[in-house]
Amino acid sequence: METITYSQIQEMVLHLPASKLAAAYSFLRELLGKEQNATTPEQDFLQLPLEARRQVMMEQANQLHAHYAEREAEREAWQAGDFVDEN
């Protein structure tokens, strides 16, 4: 059997009459199966109740606060000093 490329499929779809696009779309969605129904982490987050989203964001904020607090001395060292215009 000959290898079929994405561009060949796209070319065929471009030549389908508009009346057959819905059937082609349904068939392709069926071929994708569960992959089509998979959600992204962002979509999963947005599906959480408001209070659960607030809790997740609070935990992330606490983690970032700890992260930046650990590196405070390092950050102050590279931010300190005079800005000199060499011109």
PDB file of N, CA and C in Angstrom:
ATOM      1  N   MET A   1       0.836  -1.180   0.000  1.00  0.00           N
ATOM      2  CA  MET A   1       0.000   0.000   0.000  1.00  0.00           C
ATOM      3  C   MET A   1       0.881   1.245   0.000  1.00  0.00           C
ATOM      4  N   GLU A   2       0.501   2.215  -0.760  1.00  0.00           N
ATOM      5  CA  GLU A   2       1.236   3.468  -0.893  1.00  0.00           C
ATOM      6  C   GLU A   2       1.111   4.316   0.379  1.00  0.00           C
ATOM      7  N   THR A   3       2.198   4.996   0.752  1.00  0.00           N
ATOM      8  CA  THR A   3       2.165   5.894   1.895  1.00  0.00           C
ATOM      9  C   THR A   3       1.385   7.153   1.527  1.00  0.00           C
ATOM     10  N   ILE A   4       0.488   7.514   2.401  1.00  0.00           N
ATOM     11  CA  ILE A   4      -0.350   8.696   2.165  1.00  0.00           C
ATOM     12  C   ILE A   4       0.153   9.812   3.072  1.00  0.00           C
ATOM     13  N   THR A   5       0.261  11.012   2.528  1.00  0.00           N
ATOM     14  CA  THR A   5       0.766  12.150   3.297  1.00  0.00           C
ATOM     15  C   THR A   5      -0.384  13.075   3.707  1.00  0.00           C
ATOM     16  N   TYR A   6      -0.080  13.920   4.671  1.00  0.00           N
ATOM     17  CA  TYR A   6      -1.070  14.910   5.109  1.00  0.00           C
ATOM     18  C   TYR A   6      -1.470  15.817   3.952  1.00  0.00           C
ATOM     19  N   SER A   7      -0.511  16.197   3.152  1.00  0.00           N
ATOM     20  CA  SER A   7      -0.817  17.112   2.049  1.00  0.00           C
ATOM     21  C   SER A   7      -1.766  16.458   1.041  1.00  0.00           C
ATOM     22  N   GLN A   8      -1.662  15.142   0.842  1.00  0.00           N
ATOM     23  CA  GLN A   8      -2.589  14.465  -0.061  1.00  0.00           C
ATOM     24  C   GLN A   8      -4.017  14.500   0.502  1.00  0.00           C
ATOM     25  N   ILE A   9      -4.136  14.285   1.795  1.00  0.00           N
ATOM     26  CA  ILE A   9      -5.451  14.341   2.433  1.00  0.00           C
ATOM     27  C   ILE A   9      -6.013  15.758   2.350  1.00  0.00           C
ATOM     28  N   GLN A  10      -5.167  16.742   2.631  1.00  0.00           N
ATOM     29  CA  GLN A  10      -5.613  18.135   2.551  1.00  0.00           C
ATOM     30  C   GLN A  10      -6.083  18.486   1.143  1.00  0.00           C
ATOM     31  N   GLU A  11      -5.358  18.009   0.158  1.00  0.00           N
ATOM     32  CA  GLU A  11      -5.727  18.291  -1.235  1.00  0.00           C
ATOM     33  C   GLU A  11      -7.100  17.690  -1.557  1.00  0.00           C
ATOM     34  N   MET A  12      -7.347  16.488  -1.077  1.00  0.00           N
ATOM     35  CA  MET A  12      -8.646  15.861  -1.315  1.00  0.00           C
ATOM     36  C   MET A  12      -9.763  16.654  -0.656  1.00  0.00           C
ATOM     37  N   VAL A  13      -9.511  17.092   0.581  1.00  0.00           N
ATOM     38  CA  VAL A  13     -10.535  17.846   1.311  1.00  0.00           C
ATOM     39  C   VAL A  13     -10.839  19.153   0.598  1.00  0.00           C
ATOM     40  N   LEU A  14      -9.834  19.780   0.034  1.00  0.00           N
ATOM     41  CA  LEU A  14     -10.041  21.038  -0.681  1.00  0.00           C
ATOM     42  C   LEU A  14     -10.943  20.858  -1.901  1.00  0.00           C
ATOM     43  N   HIS A  15     -10.979  19.660  -2.444  1.00  0.00           N
ATOM     44  CA  HIS A  15     -11.792  19.417  -3.636  1.00  0.00           C
ATOM     45  C   HIS A  15     -13.162  18.813  -3.331  1.00  0.00           C
ATOM     46  N   LEU A  16     -13.449  18.562  -2.055  1.00  0.00           N
ATOM     47  CA  LEU A  16     -14.768  18.034  -1.697  1.00  0.00           C
ATOM     48  C   LEU A  16     -15.826  19.115  -1.864  1.00  0.00           C
ATOM     49  N   PRO A  17     -16.997  18.736  -2.325  1.00  0.00           N
ATOM     50  CA  PRO A  17     -18.084  19.715  -2.355  1.00  0.00           C
ATOM     51  C   PRO A  17     -18.504  20.044  -0.916  1.00  0.00           C
ATOM     52  N   ALA A  18     -18.963  21.248  -0.705  1.00  0.00           N
ATOM     53  CA  ALA A  18     -19.345  21.698   0.637  1.00  0.00           C
ATOM     54  C   ALA A  18     -20.380  20.774   1.276  1.00  0.00           C
ATOM     55  N   SER A  19     -21.223  20.169   0.486  1.00  0.00           N
ATOM     56  CA  SER A  19     -22.265  19.290   1.018  1.00  0.00           C
ATOM     57  C   SER A  19     -21.693  18.026   1.671  1.00  0.00           C
ATOM     58  N   LYS A  20     -20.465  17.661   1.345  1.00  0.00           N
ATOM     59  CA  LYS A  20     -19.856  16.447   1.898  1.00  0.00           C
ATOM     60  C   LYS A  20     -18.861  16.743   3.024  1.00  0.00           C
ATOM     61  N   LEU A  21     -18.621  18.019   3.328  1.00  0.00           N
ATOM     62  CA  LEU A  21     -17.650  18.372   4.360  1.00  0.00           C
ATOM     63  C   LEU A  21     -18.060  17.867   5.739  1.00  0.00           C
ATOM     64  N   ALA A  22     -19.340  17.945   6.060  1.00  0.00           N
ATOM     65  CA  ALA A  22     -19.799  17.484   7.374  1.00  0.00           C
ATOM     66  C   ALA A  22     -19.525  15.993   7.557  1.00  0.00           C
ATOM     67  N   ALA A  23     -19.768  15.206   6.531  1.00  0.00           N
ATOM     68  CA  ALA A  23     -19.519  13.764   6.622  1.00  0.00           C
ATOM     69  C   ALA A  23     -18.025  13.486   6.765  1.00  0.00           C
ATOM     70  N   ALA A  24     -17.208  14.201   6.005  1.00  0.00           N
ATOM     71  CA  ALA A  24     -15.757  14.015   6.095  1.00  0.00           C
ATOM     72  C   ALA A  24     -15.254  14.400   7.482  1.00  0.00           C
ATOM     73  N   TYR A  25     -15.774  15.490   8.011  1.00  0.00           N
ATOM     74  CA  TYR A  25     -15.378  15.956   9.348  1.00  0.00           C
ATOM     75  C   TYR A  25     -15.760  14.926  10.406  1.00  0.00           C
ATOM     76  N   SER A  26     -16.979  14.426  10.334  1.00  0.00           N
ATOM     77  CA  SER A  26     -17.433  13.412  11.297  1.00  0.00           C
ATOM     78  C   SER A  26     -16.570  12.164  11.232  1.00  0.00           C
ATOM     79  N   PHE A  27     -16.237  11.750  10.027  1.00  0.00           N
ATOM     80  CA  PHE A  27     -15.404  10.558   9.857  1.00  0.00           C
ATOM     81  C   PHE A  27     -14.014  10.775  10.465  1.00  0.00           C
ATOM     82  N   LEU A  28     -13.415  11.925  10.212  1.00  0.00           N
ATOM     83  CA  LEU A  28     -12.082  12.206  10.765  1.00  0.00           C
ATOM     84  C   LEU A  28     -12.119  12.294  12.287  1.00  0.00           C
ATOM     85  N   ARG A  29     -13.175  12.892  12.832  1.00  0.00           N
ATOM     86  CA  ARG A  29     -13.305  12.952  14.300  1.00  0.00           C
ATOM     87  C   ARG A  29     -13.428  11.556  14.889  1.00  0.00           C
ATOM     88  N   GLU A  30     -14.152  10.695  14.209  1.00  0.00           N
ATOM     89  CA  GLU A  30     -14.313   9.322  14.678  1.00  0.00           C
ATOM     90  C   GLU A  30     -12.969   8.594  14.659  1.00  0.00           C
ATOM     91  N   LEU A  31     -12.172   8.848  13.628  1.00  0.00           N
ATOM     92  CA  LEU A  31     -10.852   8.229  13.540  1.00  0.00           C
ATOM     93  C   LEU A  31      -9.934   8.673  14.682  1.00  0.00           C
ATOM     94  N   LEU A  32     -10.091   9.922  15.107  1.00  0.00           N
ATOM     95  CA  LEU A  32      -9.272  10.419  16.199  1.00  0.00           C
ATOM     96  C   LEU A  32      -9.633   9.756  17.524  1.00  0.00           C
ATOM     97  N   GLY A  33     -10.867   9.351  17.661  1.00  0.00           N
ATOM     98  CA  GLY A  33     -11.309   8.651  18.858  1.00  0.00           C
ATOM     99  C   GLY A  33     -11.152   9.468  20.117  1.00  0.00           C
ATOM    100  N   LYS A  34     -10.593   8.847  21.124  1.00  0.00           N
ATOM    101  CA  LYS A  34     -10.452   9.478  22.431  1.00  0.00           C
ATOM    102  C   LYS A  34      -9.517  10.677  22.403  1.00  0.00           C
ATOM    103  N   GLU A  35      -8.565  10.694  21.495  1.00  0.00           N
ATOM    104  CA  GLU A  35      -7.632  11.810  21.430  1.00  0.00           C
ATOM    105  C   GLU A  35      -8.371  13.127  21.236  1.00  0.00           C
ATOM    106  N   GLN A  36      -9.434  13.112  20.488  1.00  0.00           N
ATOM    107  CA  GLN A  36     -10.202  14.327  20.232  1.00  0.00           C
ATOM    108  C   GLN A  36     -10.875  14.824  21.507  1.00  0.00           C
ATOM    109  N   ASN A  37     -11.234  13.897  22.388  1.00  0.00           N
ATOM    110  CA  ASN A  37     -11.937  14.265  23.611  1.00  0.00           C
ATOM    111  C   ASN A  37     -10.991  14.619  24.753  1.00  0.00           C
ATOM    112  N   ALA A  38      -9.698  14.435  24.564  1.00  0.00           N
ATOM    113  CA  ALA A  38      -8.740  14.738  25.613  1.00  0.00           C
ATOM    114  C   ALA A  38      -8.721  16.246  25.880  1.00  0.00           C
ATOM    115  N   THR A  39      -8.555  16.601  27.139  1.00  0.00           N
ATOM    116  CA  THR A  39      -8.511  18.011  27.498  1.00  0.00           C
ATOM    117  C   THR A  39      -7.096  18.405  27.899  1.00  0.00           C
ATOM    118  N   THR A  40      -6.835  19.684  27.864  1.00  0.00           N
ATOM    119  CA  THR A  40      -5.537  20.200  28.270  1.00  0.00           C
ATOM    120  C   THR A  40      -5.567  20.460  29.775  1.00  0.00           C
ATOM    121  N   PRO A  41      -4.397  20.579  30.394  1.00  0.00           N
ATOM    122  CA  PRO A  41      -4.377  20.914  31.826  1.00  0.00           C
ATOM    123  C   PRO A  41      -5.097  22.238  32.120  1.00  0.00           C
ATOM    124  N   GLU A  42      -4.992  23.181  31.197  1.00  0.00           N
ATOM    125  CA  GLU A  42      -5.669  24.462  31.380  1.00  0.00           C
ATOM    126  C   GLU A  42      -7.184  24.287  31.389  1.00  0.00           C
ATOM    127  N   GLN A  43      -7.691  23.463  30.475  1.00  0.00           N
ATOM    128  CA  GLN A  43      -9.128  23.206  30.424  1.00  0.00           C
ATOM    129  C   GLN A  43      -9.589  22.476  31.685  1.00  0.00           C
ATOM    130  N   ASP A  44      -8.767  21.519  32.150  1.00  0.00           N
ATOM    131  CA  ASP A  44      -9.100  20.807  33.383  1.00  0.00           C
ATOM    132  C   ASP A  44      -9.178  21.776  34.559  1.00  0.00           C
ATOM    133  N   PHE A  45      -8.224  22.714  34.622  1.00  0.00           N
ATOM    134  CA  PHE A  45      -8.206  23.702  35.696  1.00  0.00           C
ATOM    135  C   PHE A  45      -9.477  24.548  35.667  1.00  0.00           C
ATOM    136  N   LEU A  46      -9.871  24.975  34.482  1.00  0.00           N
ATOM    137  CA  LEU A  46     -11.057  25.822  34.370  1.00  0.00           C
ATOM    138  C   LEU A  46     -12.342  25.076  34.712  1.00  0.00           C
ATOM    139  N   GLN A  47     -12.320  23.762  34.665  1.00  0.00           N
ATOM    140  CA  GLN A  47     -13.498  22.974  35.015  1.00  0.00           C
ATOM    141  C   GLN A  47     -13.653  22.812  36.527  1.00  0.00           C
ATOM    142  N   LEU A  48     -12.604  23.133  37.291  1.00  0.00           N
ATOM    143  CA  LEU A  48     -12.677  23.019  38.744  1.00  0.00           C
ATOM    144  C   LEU A  48     -13.617  24.084  39.306  1.00  0.00           C
ATOM    145  N   PRO A  49     -14.220  23.806  40.451  1.00  0.00           N
ATOM    146  CA  PRO A  49     -15.019  24.843  41.117  1.00  0.00           C
ATOM    147  C   PRO A  49     -14.120  26.024  41.507  1.00  0.00           C
ATOM    148  N   LEU A  50     -14.715  27.190  41.651  1.00  0.00           N
ATOM    149  CA  LEU A  50     -13.956  28.402  41.937  1.00  0.00           C
ATOM    150  C   LEU A  50     -13.072  28.245  43.172  1.00  0.00           C
ATOM    151  N   GLU A  51     -13.589  27.677  44.233  1.00  0.00           N
ATOM    152  CA  GLU A  51     -12.811  27.532  45.465  1.00  0.00           C
ATOM    153  C   GLU A  51     -11.608  26.612  45.250  1.00  0.00           C
ATOM    154  N   ALA A  52     -11.760  25.570  44.457  1.00  0.00           N
ATOM    155  CA  ALA A  52     -10.639  24.665  44.171  1.00  0.00           C
ATOM    156  C   ALA A  52      -9.572  25.384  43.342  1.00  0.00           C
ATOM    157  N   ARG A  53     -10.008  26.210  42.387  1.00  0.00           N
ATOM    158  CA  ARG A  53      -9.043  26.990  41.595  1.00  0.00           C
ATOM    159  C   ARG A  53      -8.279  27.962  42.477  1.00  0.00           C
ATOM    160  N   ARG A  54      -8.987  28.604  43.407  1.00  0.00           N
ATOM    161  CA  ARG A  54      -8.320  29.524  44.342  1.00  0.00           C
ATOM    162  C   ARG A  54      -7.284  28.788  45.181  1.00  0.00           C
ATOM    163  N   GLN A  55      -7.630  27.587  45.623  1.00  0.00           N
ATOM    164  CA  GLN A  55      -6.702  26.801  46.439  1.00  0.00           C
ATOM    165  C   GLN A  55      -5.451  26.438  45.640  1.00  0.00           C
ATOM    166  N   VAL A  56      -5.620  26.006  44.399  1.00  0.00           N
ATOM    167  CA  VAL A  56      -4.475  25.665  43.541  1.00  0.00           C
ATOM    168  C   VAL A  56      -3.586  26.890  43.344  1.00  0.00           C
ATOM    169  N   MET A  57      -4.208  28.028  43.074  1.00  0.00           N
ATOM    170  CA  MET A  57      -3.430  29.244  42.842  1.00  0.00           C
ATOM    171  C   MET A  57      -2.719  29.703  44.116  1.00  0.00           C
ATOM    172  N   MET A  58      -3.349  29.518  45.279  1.00  0.00           N
ATOM    173  CA  MET A  58      -2.715  29.871  46.550  1.00  0.00           C
ATOM    174  C   MET A  58      -1.486  28.994  46.792  1.00  0.00           C
ATOM    175  N   GLU A  59      -1.609  27.705  46.521  1.00  0.00           N
ATOM    176  CA  GLU A  59      -0.472  26.792  46.675  1.00  0.00           C
ATOM    177  C   GLU A  59       0.670  27.183  45.739  1.00  0.00           C
ATOM    178  N   GLN A  60       0.331  27.525  44.495  1.00  0.00           N
ATOM    179  CA  GLN A  60       1.364  27.943  43.545  1.00  0.00           C
ATOM    180  C   GLN A  60       2.031  29.240  43.999  1.00  0.00           C
ATOM    181  N   ALA A  61       1.239  30.172  44.518  1.00  0.00           N
ATOM    182  CA  ALA A  61       1.792  31.432  45.006  1.00  0.00           C
ATOM    183  C   ALA A  61       2.740  31.180  46.171  1.00  0.00           C
ATOM    184  N   ASN A  62       2.372  30.288  47.078  1.00  0.00           N
ATOM    185  CA  ASN A  62       3.251  29.960  48.211  1.00  0.00           C
ATOM    186  C   ASN A  62       4.554  29.319  47.743  1.00  0.00           C
ATOM    187  N   GLN A  63       4.463  28.452  46.743  1.00  0.00           N
ATOM    188  CA  GLN A  63       5.672  27.823  46.203  1.00  0.00           C
ATOM    189  C   GLN A  63       6.593  28.861  45.572  1.00  0.00           C
ATOM    190  N   LEU A  64       6.009  29.790  44.818  1.00  0.00           N
ATOM    191  CA  LEU A  64       6.825  30.831  44.187  1.00  0.00           C
ATOM    192  C   LEU A  64       7.422  31.775  45.218  1.00  0.00           C
ATOM    193  N   HIS A  65       6.673  32.079  46.265  1.00  0.00           N
ATOM    194  CA  HIS A  65       7.203  32.934  47.326  1.00  0.00           C
ATOM    195  C   HIS A  65       8.430  32.274  47.953  1.00  0.00           C
ATOM    196  N   ALA A  66       8.318  30.990  48.257  1.00  0.00           N
ATOM    197  CA  ALA A  66       9.455  30.262  48.840  1.00  0.00           C
ATOM    198  C   ALA A  66      10.630  30.232  47.868  1.00  0.00           C
ATOM    199  N   HIS A  67      10.344  30.020  46.601  1.00  0.00           N
ATOM    200  CA  HIS A  67      11.396  29.973  45.582  1.00  0.00           C
ATOM    201  C   HIS A  67      12.169  31.293  45.535  1.00  0.00           C
ATOM    202  N   TYR A  68      11.444  32.403  45.482  1.00  0.00           N
ATOM    203  CA  TYR A  68      12.104  33.707  45.402  1.00  0.00           C
ATOM    204  C   TYR A  68      12.781  34.080  46.718  1.00  0.00           C
ATOM    205  N   ALA A  69      12.217  33.673  47.844  1.00  0.00           N
ATOM    206  CA  ALA A  69      12.840  33.961  49.139  1.00  0.00           C
ATOM    207  C   ALA A  69      14.181  33.254  49.258  1.00  0.00           C
ATOM    208  N   GLU A  70      14.276  32.031  48.761  1.00  0.00           N
ATOM    209  CA  GLU A  70      15.537  31.279  48.802  1.00  0.00           C
ATOM    210  C   GLU A  70      16.630  31.958  47.982  1.00  0.00           C
ATOM    211  N   ARG A  71      16.245  32.654  46.958  1.00  0.00           N
ATOM    212  CA  ARG A  71      17.217  33.262  46.041  1.00  0.00           C
ATOM    213  C   ARG A  71      17.333  34.776  46.219  1.00  0.00           C
ATOM    214  N   GLU A  72      16.854  35.278  47.347  1.00  0.00           N
ATOM    215  CA  GLU A  72      16.854  36.718  47.572  1.00  0.00           C
ATOM    216  C   GLU A  72      18.266  37.295  47.595  1.00  0.00           C
ATOM    217  N   ALA A  73      19.181  36.645  48.289  1.00  0.00           N
ATOM    218  CA  ALA A  73      20.556  37.158  48.372  1.00  0.00           C
ATOM    219  C   ALA A  73      21.210  37.166  46.991  1.00  0.00           C
ATOM    220  N   GLU A  74      20.997  36.123  46.232  1.00  0.00           N
ATOM    221  CA  GLU A  74      21.552  36.047  44.879  1.00  0.00           C
ATOM    222  C   GLU A  74      20.990  37.159  43.998  1.00  0.00           C
ATOM    223  N   ARG A  75      19.682  37.360  44.087  1.00  0.00           N
ATOM    224  CA  ARG A  75      19.035  38.398  43.282  1.00  0.00           C
ATOM    225  C   ARG A  75      19.536  39.788  43.672  1.00  0.00           C
ATOM    226  N   GLU A  76      19.675  40.039  44.967  1.00  0.00           N
ATOM    227  CA  GLU A  76      20.170  41.341  45.424  1.00  0.00           C
ATOM    228  C   GLU A  76      21.598  41.582  44.953  1.00  0.00           C
ATOM    229  N   ALA A  77      22.409  40.539  44.890  1.00  0.00           N
ATOM    230  CA  ALA A  77      23.795  40.677  44.450  1.00  0.00           C
ATOM    231  C   ALA A  77      23.879  41.118  42.995  1.00  0.00           C
ATOM    232  N   TRP A  78      23.087  40.524  42.134  1.00  0.00           N
ATOM    233  CA  TRP A  78      23.197  40.922  40.729  1.00  0.00           C
ATOM    234  C   TRP A  78      22.415  42.187  40.413  1.00  0.00           C
ATOM    235  N   GLN A  79      21.503  42.577  41.298  1.00  0.00           N
ATOM    236  CA  GLN A  79      20.780  43.822  41.081  1.00  0.00           C
ATOM    237  C   GLN A  79      21.493  45.021  41.711  1.00  0.00           C
ATOM    238  N   ALA A  80      22.435  44.768  42.610  1.00  0.00           N
ATOM    239  CA  ALA A  80      23.114  45.850  43.317  1.00  0.00           C
ATOM    240  C   ALA A  80      24.170  46.488  42.416  1.00  0.00           C
ATOM    241  N   GLY A  81      24.599  47.652  42.825  1.00  0.00           N
ATOM    242  CA  GLY A  81      25.672  48.329  42.092  1.00  0.00           C
ATOM    243  C   GLY A  81      25.147  49.522  41.323  1.00  0.00           C
ATOM    244  N   ASP A  82      26.083  50.248  40.808  1.00  0.00           N
ATOM    245  CA  ASP A  82      25.759  51.448  40.048  1.00  0.00           C
ATOM    246  C   ASP A  82      25.574  51.128  38.585  1.00  0.00           C
ATOM    247  N   PHE A  83      24.688  51.850  37.977  1.00  0.00           N
ATOM    248  CA  PHE A  83      24.543  51.761  36.541  1.00  0.00           C
ATOM    249  C   PHE A  83      25.419  52.865  35.947  1.00  0.00           C
ATOM    250  N   VAL A  84      26.365  52.484  35.145  1.00  0.00           N
ATOM    251  CA  VAL A  84      27.323  53.430  34.592  1.00  0.00           C
ATOM    252  C   VAL A  84      27.115  53.531  33.089  1.00  0.00           C
ATOM    253  N   ASP A  85      27.032  54.740  32.622  1.00  0.00           N
ATOM    254  CA  ASP A  85      26.922  54.980  31.195  1.00  0.00           C
ATOM    255  C   ASP A  85      28.337  55.111  30.659  1.00  0.00           C
ATOM    256  N   GLU A  86      28.729  54.191  29.814  1.00  0.00           N
ATOM    257  CA  GLU A  86      30.094  54.150  29.291  1.00  0.00           C
ATOM    258  C   GLU A  86      30.346  55.186  28.210  1.00  0.00           C
ATOM    259  N   ASN A  87      29.344  55.908  27.739  1.00  0.00           N
ATOM    260  CA  ASN A  87      29.534  56.884  26.658  1.00  0.00           C
ATOM    261  C   ASN A  87      30.161  58.137  27.123  1.00  0.00           C
TER     262      ASN A  87
END
